[in-house]
Short mmCIF file of C-alpha atoms and ligand atoms in Angstrom, two decimals:
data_model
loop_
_atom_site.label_atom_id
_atom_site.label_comp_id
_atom_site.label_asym_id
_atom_site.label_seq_id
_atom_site.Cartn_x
_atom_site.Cartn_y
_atom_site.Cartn_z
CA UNK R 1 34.15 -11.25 -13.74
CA UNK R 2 34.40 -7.33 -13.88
CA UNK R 3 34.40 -5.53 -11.27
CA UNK R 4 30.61 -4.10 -11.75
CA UNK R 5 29.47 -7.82 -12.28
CA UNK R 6 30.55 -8.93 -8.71
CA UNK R 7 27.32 -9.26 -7.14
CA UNK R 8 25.20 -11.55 -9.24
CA UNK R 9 25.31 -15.30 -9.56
CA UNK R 10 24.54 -16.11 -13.19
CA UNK R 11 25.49 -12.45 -14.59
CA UNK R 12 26.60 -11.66 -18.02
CA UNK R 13 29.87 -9.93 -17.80
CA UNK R 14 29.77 -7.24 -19.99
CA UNK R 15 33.42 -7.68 -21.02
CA UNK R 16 32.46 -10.82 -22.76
CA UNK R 17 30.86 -9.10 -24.78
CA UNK R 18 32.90 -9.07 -28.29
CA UNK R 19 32.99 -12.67 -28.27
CA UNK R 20 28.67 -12.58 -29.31
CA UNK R 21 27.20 -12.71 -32.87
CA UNK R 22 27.29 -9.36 -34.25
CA UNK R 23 23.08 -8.95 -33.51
CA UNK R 24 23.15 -9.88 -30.40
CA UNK R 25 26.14 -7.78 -29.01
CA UNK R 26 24.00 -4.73 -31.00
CA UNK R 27 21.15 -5.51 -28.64
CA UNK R 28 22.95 -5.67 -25.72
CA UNK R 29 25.40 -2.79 -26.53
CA UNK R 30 21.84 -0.75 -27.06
CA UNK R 31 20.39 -1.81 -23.86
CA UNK R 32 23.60 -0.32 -22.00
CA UNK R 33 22.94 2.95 -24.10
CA UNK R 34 20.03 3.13 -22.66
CA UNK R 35 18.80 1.30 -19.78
CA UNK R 36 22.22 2.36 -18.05
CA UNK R 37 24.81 -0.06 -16.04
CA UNK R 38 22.59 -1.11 -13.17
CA UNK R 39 20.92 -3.87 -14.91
CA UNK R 40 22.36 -7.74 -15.20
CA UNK R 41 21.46 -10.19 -17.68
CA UNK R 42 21.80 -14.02 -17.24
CA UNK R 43 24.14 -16.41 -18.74
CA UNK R 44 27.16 -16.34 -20.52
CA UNK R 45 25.63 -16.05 -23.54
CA UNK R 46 22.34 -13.65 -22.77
CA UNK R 47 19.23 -15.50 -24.12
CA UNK R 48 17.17 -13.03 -26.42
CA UNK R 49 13.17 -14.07 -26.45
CA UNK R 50 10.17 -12.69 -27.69
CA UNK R 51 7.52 -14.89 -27.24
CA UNK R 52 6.33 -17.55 -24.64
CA UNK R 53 3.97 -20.29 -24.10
CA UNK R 54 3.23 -22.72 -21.36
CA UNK R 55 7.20 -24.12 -20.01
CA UNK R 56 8.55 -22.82 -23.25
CA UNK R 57 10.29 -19.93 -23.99
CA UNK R 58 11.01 -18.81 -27.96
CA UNK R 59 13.97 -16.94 -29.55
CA UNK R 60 13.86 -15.27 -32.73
CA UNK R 61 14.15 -17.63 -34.81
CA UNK R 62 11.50 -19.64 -33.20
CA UNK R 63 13.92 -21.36 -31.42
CA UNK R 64 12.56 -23.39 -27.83
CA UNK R 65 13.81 -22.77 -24.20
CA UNK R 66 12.66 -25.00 -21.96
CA UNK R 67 11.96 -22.80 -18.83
CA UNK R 68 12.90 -24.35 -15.67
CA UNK R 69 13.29 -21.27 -13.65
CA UNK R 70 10.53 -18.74 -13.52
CA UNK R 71 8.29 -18.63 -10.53
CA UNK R 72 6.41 -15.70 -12.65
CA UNK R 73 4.42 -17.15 -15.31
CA UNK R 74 3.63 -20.15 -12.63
CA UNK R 75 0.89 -21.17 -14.59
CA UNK R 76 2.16 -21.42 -17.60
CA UNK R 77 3.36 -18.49 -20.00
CA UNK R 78 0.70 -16.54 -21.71
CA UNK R 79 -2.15 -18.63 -19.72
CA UNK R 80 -5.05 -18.04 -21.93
CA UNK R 81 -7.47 -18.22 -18.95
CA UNK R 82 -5.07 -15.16 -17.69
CA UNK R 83 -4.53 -13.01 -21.27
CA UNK R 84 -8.51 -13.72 -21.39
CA UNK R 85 -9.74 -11.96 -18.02
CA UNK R 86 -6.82 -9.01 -18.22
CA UNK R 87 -7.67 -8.53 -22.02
CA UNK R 88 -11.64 -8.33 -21.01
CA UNK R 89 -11.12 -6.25 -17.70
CA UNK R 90 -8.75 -4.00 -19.46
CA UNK R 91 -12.04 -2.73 -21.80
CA UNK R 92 -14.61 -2.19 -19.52
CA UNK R 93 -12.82 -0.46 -16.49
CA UNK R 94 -9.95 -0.51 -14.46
CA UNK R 95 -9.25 2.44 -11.80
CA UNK R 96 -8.10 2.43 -8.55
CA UNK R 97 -9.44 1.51 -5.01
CA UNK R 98 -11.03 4.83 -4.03
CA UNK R 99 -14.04 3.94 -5.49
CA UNK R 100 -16.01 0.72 -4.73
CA UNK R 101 -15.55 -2.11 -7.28
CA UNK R 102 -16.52 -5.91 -7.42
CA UNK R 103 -13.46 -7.05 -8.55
CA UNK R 104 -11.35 -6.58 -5.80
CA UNK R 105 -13.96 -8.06 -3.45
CA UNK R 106 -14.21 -11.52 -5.34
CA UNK R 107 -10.12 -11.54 -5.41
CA UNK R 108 -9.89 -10.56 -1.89
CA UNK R 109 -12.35 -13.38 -0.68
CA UNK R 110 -11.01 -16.16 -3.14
CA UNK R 111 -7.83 -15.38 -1.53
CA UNK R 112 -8.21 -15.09 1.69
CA UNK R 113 -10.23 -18.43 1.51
CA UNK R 114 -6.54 -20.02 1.00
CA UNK R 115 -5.63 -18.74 3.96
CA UNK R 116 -5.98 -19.77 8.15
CA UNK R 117 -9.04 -18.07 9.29
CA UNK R 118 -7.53 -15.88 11.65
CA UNK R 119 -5.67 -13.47 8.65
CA UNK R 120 -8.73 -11.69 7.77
CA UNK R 121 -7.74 -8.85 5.58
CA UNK R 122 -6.06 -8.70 2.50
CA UNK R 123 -4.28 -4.99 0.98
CA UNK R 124 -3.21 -5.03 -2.52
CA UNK R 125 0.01 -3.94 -4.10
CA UNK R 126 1.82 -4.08 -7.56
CA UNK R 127 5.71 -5.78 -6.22
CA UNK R 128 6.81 -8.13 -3.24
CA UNK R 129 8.81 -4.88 -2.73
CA UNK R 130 6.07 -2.93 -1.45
CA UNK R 131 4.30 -5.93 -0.16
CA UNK R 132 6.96 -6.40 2.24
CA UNK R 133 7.67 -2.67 2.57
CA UNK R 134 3.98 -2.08 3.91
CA UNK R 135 4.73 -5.08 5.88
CA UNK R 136 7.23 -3.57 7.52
CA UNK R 137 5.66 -0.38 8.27
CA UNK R 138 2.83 -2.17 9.93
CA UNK R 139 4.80 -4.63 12.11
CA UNK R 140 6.99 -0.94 13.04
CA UNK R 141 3.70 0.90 13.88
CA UNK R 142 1.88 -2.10 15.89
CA UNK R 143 5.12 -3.16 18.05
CA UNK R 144 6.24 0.69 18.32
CA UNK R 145 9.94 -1.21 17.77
CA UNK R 146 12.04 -0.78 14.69
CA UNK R 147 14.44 -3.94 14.79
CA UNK R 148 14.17 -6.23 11.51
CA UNK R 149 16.13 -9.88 11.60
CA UNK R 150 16.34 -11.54 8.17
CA UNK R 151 18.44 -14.19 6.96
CA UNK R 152 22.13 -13.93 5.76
CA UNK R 153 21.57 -14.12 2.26
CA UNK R 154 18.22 -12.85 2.13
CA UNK R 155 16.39 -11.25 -1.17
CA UNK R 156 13.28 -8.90 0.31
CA UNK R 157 13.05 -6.30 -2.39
CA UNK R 158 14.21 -3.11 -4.03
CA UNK R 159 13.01 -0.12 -1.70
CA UNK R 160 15.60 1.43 0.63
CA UNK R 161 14.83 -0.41 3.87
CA UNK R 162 14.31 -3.38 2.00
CA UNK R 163 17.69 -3.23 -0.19
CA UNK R 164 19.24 -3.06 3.51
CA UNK R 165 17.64 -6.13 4.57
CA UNK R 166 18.49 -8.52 1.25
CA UNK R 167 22.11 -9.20 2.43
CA UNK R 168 22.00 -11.41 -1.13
CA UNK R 169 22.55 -8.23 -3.07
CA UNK R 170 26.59 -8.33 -1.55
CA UNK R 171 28.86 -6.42 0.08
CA UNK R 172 28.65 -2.80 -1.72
CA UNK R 173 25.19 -2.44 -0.26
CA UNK R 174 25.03 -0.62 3.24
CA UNK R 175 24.12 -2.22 6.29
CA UNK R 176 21.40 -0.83 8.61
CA UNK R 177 21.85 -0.38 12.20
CA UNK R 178 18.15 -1.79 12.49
CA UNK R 179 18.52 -5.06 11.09
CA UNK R 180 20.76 -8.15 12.45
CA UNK R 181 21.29 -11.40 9.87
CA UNK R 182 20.64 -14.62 11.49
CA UNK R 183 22.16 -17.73 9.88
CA UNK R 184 19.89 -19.79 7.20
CA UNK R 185 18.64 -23.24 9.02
CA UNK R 186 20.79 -26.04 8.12
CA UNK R 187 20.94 -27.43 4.51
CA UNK R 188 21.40 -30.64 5.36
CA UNK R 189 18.21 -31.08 7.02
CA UNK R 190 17.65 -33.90 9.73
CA UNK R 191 16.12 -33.83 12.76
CA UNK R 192 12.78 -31.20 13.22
CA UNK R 193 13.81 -30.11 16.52
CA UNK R 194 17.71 -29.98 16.34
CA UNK R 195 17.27 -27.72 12.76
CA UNK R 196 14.54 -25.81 14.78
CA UNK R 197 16.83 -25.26 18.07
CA UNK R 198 19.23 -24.05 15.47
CA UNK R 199 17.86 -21.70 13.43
CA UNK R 200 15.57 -20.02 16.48
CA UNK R 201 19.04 -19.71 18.35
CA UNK R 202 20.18 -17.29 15.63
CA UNK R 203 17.31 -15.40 15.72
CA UNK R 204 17.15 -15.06 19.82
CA UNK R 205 21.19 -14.06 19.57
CA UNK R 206 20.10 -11.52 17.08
CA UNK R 207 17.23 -10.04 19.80
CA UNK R 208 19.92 -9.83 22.36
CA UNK R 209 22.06 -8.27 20.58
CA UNK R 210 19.46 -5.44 19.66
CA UNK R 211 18.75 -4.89 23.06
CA UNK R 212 22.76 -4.64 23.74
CA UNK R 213 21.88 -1.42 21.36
CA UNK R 214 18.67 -0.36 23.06
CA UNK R 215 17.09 -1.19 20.06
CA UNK R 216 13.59 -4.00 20.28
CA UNK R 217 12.60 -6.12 17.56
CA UNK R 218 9.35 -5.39 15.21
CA UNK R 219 9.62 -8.36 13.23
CA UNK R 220 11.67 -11.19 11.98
CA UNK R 221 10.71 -11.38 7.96
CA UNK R 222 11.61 -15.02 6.02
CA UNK R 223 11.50 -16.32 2.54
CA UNK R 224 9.71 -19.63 3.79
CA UNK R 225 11.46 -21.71 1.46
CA UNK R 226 14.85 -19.24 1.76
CA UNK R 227 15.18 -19.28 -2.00
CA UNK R 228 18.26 -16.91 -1.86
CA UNK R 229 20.29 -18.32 0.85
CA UNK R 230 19.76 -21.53 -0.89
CA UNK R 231 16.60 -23.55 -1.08
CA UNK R 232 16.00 -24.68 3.07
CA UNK R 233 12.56 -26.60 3.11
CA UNK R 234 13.19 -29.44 5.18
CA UNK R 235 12.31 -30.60 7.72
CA UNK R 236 8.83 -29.17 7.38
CA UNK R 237 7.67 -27.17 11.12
CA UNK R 238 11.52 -25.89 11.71
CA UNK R 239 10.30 -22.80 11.40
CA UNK R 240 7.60 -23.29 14.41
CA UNK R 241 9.95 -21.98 17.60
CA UNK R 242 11.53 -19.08 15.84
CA UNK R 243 7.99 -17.94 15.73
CA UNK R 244 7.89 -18.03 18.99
CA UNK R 245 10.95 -16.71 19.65
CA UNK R 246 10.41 -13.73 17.81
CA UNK R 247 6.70 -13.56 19.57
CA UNK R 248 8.29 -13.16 23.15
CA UNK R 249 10.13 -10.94 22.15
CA UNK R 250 7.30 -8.91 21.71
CA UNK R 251 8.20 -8.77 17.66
CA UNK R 252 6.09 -10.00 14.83
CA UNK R 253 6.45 -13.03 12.27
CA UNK R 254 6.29 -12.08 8.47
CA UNK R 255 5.91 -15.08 5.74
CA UNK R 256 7.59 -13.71 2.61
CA UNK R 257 5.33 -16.10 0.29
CA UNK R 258 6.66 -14.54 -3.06
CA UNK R 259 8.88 -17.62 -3.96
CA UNK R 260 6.73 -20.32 -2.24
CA UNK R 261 2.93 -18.81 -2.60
CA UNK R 262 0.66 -20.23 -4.83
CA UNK R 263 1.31 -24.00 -4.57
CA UNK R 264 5.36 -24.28 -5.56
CA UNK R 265 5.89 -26.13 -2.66
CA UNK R 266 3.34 -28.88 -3.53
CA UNK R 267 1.89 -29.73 -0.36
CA UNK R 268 -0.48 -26.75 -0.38
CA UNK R 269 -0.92 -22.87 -1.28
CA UNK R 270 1.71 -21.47 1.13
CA UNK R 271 5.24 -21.94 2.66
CA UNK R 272 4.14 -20.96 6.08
CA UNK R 273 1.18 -23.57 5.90
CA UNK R 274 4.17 -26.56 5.64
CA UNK R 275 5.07 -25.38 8.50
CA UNK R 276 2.23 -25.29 10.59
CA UNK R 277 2.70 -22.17 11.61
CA UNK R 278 0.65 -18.78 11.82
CA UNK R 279 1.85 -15.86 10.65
CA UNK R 280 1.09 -12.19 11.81
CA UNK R 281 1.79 -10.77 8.22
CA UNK R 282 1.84 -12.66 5.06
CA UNK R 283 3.43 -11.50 1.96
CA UNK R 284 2.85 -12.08 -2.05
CA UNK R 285 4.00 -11.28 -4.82
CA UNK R 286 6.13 -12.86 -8.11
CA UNK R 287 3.43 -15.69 -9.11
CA UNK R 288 -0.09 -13.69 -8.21
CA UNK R 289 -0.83 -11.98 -11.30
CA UNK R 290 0.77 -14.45 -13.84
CA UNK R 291 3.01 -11.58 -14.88
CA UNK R 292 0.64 -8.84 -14.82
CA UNK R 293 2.02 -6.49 -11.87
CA UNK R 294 0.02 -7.93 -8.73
CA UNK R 295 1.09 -8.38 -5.07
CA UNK R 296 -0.16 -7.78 -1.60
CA UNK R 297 -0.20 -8.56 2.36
CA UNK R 298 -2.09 -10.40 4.24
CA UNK R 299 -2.93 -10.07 7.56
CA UNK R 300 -4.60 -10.36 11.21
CA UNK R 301 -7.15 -7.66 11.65
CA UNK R 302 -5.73 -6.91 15.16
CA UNK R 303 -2.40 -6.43 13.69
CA UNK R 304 -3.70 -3.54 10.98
CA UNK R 305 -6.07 -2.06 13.48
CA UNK R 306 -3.45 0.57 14.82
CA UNK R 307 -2.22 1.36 11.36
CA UNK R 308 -5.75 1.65 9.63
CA UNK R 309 -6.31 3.98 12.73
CA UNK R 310 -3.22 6.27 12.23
CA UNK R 311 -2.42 6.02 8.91
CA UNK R 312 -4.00 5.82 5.64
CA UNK R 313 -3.10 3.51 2.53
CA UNK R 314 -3.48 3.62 -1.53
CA UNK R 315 -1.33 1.97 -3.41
CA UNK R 316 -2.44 3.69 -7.15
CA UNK R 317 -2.42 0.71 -9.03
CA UNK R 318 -2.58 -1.62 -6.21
CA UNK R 319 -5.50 -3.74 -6.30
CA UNK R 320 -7.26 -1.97 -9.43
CA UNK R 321 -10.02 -4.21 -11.37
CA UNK R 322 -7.53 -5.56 -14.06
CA UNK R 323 -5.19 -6.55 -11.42
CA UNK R 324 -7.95 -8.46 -9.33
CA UNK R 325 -9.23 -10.48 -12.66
CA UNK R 326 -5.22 -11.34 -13.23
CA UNK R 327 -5.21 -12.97 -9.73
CA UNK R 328 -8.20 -14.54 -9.56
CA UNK R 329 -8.03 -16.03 -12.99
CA UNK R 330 -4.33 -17.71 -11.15
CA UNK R 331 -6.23 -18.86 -8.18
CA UNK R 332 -8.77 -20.77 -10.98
CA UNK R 333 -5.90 -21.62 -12.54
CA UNK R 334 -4.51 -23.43 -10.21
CA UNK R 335 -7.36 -25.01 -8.63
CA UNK R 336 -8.90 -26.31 -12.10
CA UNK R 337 -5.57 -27.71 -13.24
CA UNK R 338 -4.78 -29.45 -10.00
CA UNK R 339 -1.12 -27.37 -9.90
CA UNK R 340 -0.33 -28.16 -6.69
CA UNK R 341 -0.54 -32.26 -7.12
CA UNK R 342 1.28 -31.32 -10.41
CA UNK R 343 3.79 -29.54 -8.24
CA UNK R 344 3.90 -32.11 -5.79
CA UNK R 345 4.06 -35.13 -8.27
CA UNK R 346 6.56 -34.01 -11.10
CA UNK R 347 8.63 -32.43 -8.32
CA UNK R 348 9.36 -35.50 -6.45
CA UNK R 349 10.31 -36.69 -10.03
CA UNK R 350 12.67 -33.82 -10.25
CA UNK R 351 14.28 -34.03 -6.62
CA UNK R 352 14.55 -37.83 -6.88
CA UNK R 353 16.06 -37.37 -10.67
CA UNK R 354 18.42 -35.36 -8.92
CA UNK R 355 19.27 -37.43 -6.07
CA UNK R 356 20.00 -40.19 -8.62
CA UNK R 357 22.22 -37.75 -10.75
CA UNK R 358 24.18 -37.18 -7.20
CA UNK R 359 24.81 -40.64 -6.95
CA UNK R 360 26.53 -40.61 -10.39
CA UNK R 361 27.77 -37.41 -10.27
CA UNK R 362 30.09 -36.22 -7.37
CA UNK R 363 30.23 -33.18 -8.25
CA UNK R 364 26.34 -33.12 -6.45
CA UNK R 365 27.06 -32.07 -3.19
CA UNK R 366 23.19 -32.30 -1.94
CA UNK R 367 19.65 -32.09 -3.30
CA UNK R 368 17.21 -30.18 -1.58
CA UNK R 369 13.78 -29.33 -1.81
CA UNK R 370 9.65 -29.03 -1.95
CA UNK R 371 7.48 -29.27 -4.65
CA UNK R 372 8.69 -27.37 -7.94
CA UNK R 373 11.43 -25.80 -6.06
CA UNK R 374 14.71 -28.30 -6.17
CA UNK R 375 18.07 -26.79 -5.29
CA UNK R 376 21.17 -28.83 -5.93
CA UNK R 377 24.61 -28.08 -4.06
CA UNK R 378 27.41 -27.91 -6.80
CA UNK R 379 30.68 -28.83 -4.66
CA UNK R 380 34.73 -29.49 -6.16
CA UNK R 381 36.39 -31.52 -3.43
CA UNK R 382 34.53 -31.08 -1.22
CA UNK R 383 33.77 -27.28 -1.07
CA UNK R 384 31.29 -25.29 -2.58
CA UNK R 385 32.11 -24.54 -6.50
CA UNK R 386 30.20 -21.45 -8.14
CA UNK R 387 32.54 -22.27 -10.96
CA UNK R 388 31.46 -25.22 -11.73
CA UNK R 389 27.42 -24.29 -10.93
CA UNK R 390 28.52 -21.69 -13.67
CA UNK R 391 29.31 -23.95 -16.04
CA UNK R 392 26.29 -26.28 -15.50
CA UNK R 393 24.17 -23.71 -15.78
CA UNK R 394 25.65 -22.48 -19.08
CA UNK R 395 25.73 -25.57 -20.61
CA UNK R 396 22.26 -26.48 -19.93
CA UNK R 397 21.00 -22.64 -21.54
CA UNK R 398 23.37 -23.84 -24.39
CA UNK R 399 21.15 -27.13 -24.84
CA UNK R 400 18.19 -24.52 -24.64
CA UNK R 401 16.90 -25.51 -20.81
CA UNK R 402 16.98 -22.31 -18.40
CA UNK R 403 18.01 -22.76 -14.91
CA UNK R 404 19.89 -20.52 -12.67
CA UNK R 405 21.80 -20.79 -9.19
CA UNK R 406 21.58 -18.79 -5.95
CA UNK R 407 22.59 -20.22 -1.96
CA UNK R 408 25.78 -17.87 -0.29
CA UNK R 409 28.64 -18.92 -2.43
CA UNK R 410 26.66 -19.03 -5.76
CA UNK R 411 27.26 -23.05 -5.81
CA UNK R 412 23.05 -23.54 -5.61
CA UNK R 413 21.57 -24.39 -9.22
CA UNK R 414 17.81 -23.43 -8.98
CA UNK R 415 15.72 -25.50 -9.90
CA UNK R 416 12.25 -23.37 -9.98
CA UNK R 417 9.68 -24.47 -13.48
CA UNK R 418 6.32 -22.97 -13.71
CA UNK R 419 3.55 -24.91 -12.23
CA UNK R 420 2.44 -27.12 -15.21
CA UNK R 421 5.27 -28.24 -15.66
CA UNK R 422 5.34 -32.34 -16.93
CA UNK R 423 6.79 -35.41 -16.07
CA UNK R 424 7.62 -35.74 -19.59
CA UNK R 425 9.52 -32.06 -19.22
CA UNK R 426 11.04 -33.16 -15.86
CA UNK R 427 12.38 -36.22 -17.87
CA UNK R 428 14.05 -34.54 -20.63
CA UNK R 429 15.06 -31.81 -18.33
CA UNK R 430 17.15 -34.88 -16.32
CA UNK R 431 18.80 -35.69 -19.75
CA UNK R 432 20.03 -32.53 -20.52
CA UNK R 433 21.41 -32.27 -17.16
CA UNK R 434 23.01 -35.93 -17.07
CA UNK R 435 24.36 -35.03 -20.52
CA UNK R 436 25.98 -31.53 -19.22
CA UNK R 437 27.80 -33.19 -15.94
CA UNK R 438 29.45 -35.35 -18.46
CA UNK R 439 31.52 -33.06 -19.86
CA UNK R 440 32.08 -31.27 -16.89
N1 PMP C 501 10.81 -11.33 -1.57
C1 PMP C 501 11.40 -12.37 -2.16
C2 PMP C 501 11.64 -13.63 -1.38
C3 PMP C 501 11.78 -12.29 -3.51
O1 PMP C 501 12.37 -13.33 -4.10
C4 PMP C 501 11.53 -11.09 -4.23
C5 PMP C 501 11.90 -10.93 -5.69
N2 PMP C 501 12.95 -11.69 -6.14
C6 PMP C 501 10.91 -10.02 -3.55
C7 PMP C 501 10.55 -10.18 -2.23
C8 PMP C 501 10.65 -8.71 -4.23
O2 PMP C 501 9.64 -8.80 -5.16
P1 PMP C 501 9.54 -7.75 -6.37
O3 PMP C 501 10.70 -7.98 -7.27
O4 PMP C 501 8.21 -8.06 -6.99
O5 PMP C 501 9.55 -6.39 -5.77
#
């Protein structure tokens, strides 16, 4: 890799470039000209689309992708239940939140109806960036205390604080002297309390060590399926006494929900809800809208009641009346095509698919997983081999089926279809795979 590629699993290295049909290295060439060098494709061989429907993705040419990576379009690309309420919304008003609408009402009580009674309110914004950035300004105001603890390989967005709390985006990017990393809880699962003990150790060591620098927790903020530091679901409840670690420490818990949310996990609408645990601040993001820009945090009322006192909060396009029919067509969505049994049924067909490839396959270090969110551990004697997760992951987007990979060391393949995803897809997604660790 070049030296500007470092920090991505699954990047296109630029100096690959020449070796591309002539079209395609014009595209990309013109998409350095202008979009500049901070962006990163995927794949060896960048895949060029421009159309979608449902799990497929289409080139061209009218080529087929089998999608079996974005969380985005979770119910399906180009939903027509979706395209159908943004179209309408779109031509008879959408403005902001200053004046009163319906819209955002009806979204806000659909969704909070997913939720534990006790989160009560629900404040709209367009990214899981701001979602969690807002969630960190509250949990700052309410505690009074600044420290954040996140995982080691965490992802939590694209604003400054945030950029300093996703470890996952590498070394060049500056630490802060307000947050500590804590170690992921332990892939290979087993025992509830011993994975629990674990992980809640980490986070207590990080608390100390604040107060070694006079500094006191405001929150510890998770990925409840820790997509980034490589898919950690099991055993469902580990997450319970980290909670309440980080409560007596006078800090608050925050539920990242925008890889889990929305029924990936298959055994309900959120991450947090596996594991039996309450949050203080829930945020969303990624699959709420479908695609259409639409994210938000959740929260106790007694948590917002300092900040709604102090402060103020609009978000321009946060919540507006398109935005609201987007999510609430999702939430029908997923209701009215049973998602999360879908979730829950085709991905047990995936993991255990998986687990039987492992068997076969050495080069399967572990399978891990809930719902429509499998990771697999890609291992070369033994260690962890981002190599050869490379070269799976190629050779399946060669074969036309998109995955990706993720975990510390890159070795994670991902896993990650939208919702509606079939048992007839998960089957011919198996083949393709059992037909790429063949040649490898
Ligand atoms: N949190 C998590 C766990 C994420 O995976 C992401 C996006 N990858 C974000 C937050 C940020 O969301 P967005 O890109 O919408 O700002």
């Amino acid at each position: 890799m070049s030296g500007n590629q470092m920090q991505m699993v699954n990047a296109f290295d630029t100096a690959q470039a020449e070796k591309l049909p002539e079209t395609e290295r014009a595209l990309i060439d013109r998409r350095a000209r202008l979009l500049g060098p901070a962006y990163r494709l995927f794949y060896e061989k960048p895949v060029h689309v421009v159309r979608a429907k449902g799990v497929w993705l289409y080139g061209p040419e009218g080529e087929a992708y089998l999608d079996v990576y974005n969380n985005v379009a979770s119910v399906g690309h180009c939903h027509p239940a979706v395209v159908e309420a943004v179209s309408h919304q779109m031509g008879v008003l959408n403005t902001h939140t200053r004046y009163v609408t319906d819209g955002v009402l009806d979204y806000a009580e659909a969704l909070l109806a997913t939720m534990p009674a006790e989160i009560g309110h629900v404040m709209f914004t367009c990214t899981g960036s701001e979602a969690n950035d807002l969630a960190l300004r509250v949990a700052r105001h309410h505690t009074g205390a600044e420290g954040l603890i996140v995982t080691e390989t965490a992802y939590h967005g694209v604003t400054s604080v945030l950029a300093e709390a996703s470890p996952s985006l590498g070394p060049n990017m500056p630490k802060s002297p307000l947050v500590r990393l804590v170690p992921p809880p332990a892939a290979a699962g087993g025992d509830r309390a011993a994975v629990g003990a674990a992980f809640a150790g980490g986070v207590q060591r990080a608390i100390e060590d604040f107060a070694a620098h006079g500094i006191r927790p405001a929150a510890l903020l998770v990925d409840t399926i820790f997509s980034s530091d490589g898919v950690r679901a099991d055993p469902a409840g580990f997450l319970a006494e980290a909670v309440e670690t980080i409560h007596a420490a006078g800090g608050l818990f925050i539920a990242d929900e925008v890889q889990p949310g929305f029924g990936r996990t298959g055994a309900g609408m959120w991450g947090f809800a596996r594991h039996g645990i309450l949050p203080d601040l829930v945020t969303m993001g990624k699959p709420m809208g479908n695609g259409y820009p639409v994210a938000g945090m959740a929260a106790r009322p007694e948590i917002l009641t300092a900040f709604g006192r102090d402060l103020r909060y609009f978000n321009t396009f946060g919540g507006n009346p398109v935005a609201a029919a987007a999510g609430l067509a999702v939430l029908g969505v997923i209701r009215e095509e049973g998602l999360i049994a879908n979730a829950a049924r085709v991905g047990a067909l995936l993991k255990s698919g998986m687990e039987e490839a492992a068997r076969r396959f050495p080069v399967i270090g572990g399978v891990r997983g809930a719902g429509l969110f499998v990771g697999a551990d890609i291992i070369e004697e033994g260690k962890p081999s981002a190599a050869r997760a490379a070269r799976i992951v190629n050779g399946l987007r060669e074969r036309r089926v998109l995955i990706s990979a993720s975990g510390p060391a890159g070795n994670v393949l991902k896993i990650r279809p939208p919702l509606p995803f079939s048992a007839e897809n998960a089957a011919y997604f198996l083949e393709q795979m059992t037909a790429v660790l063949r040649t490898l």
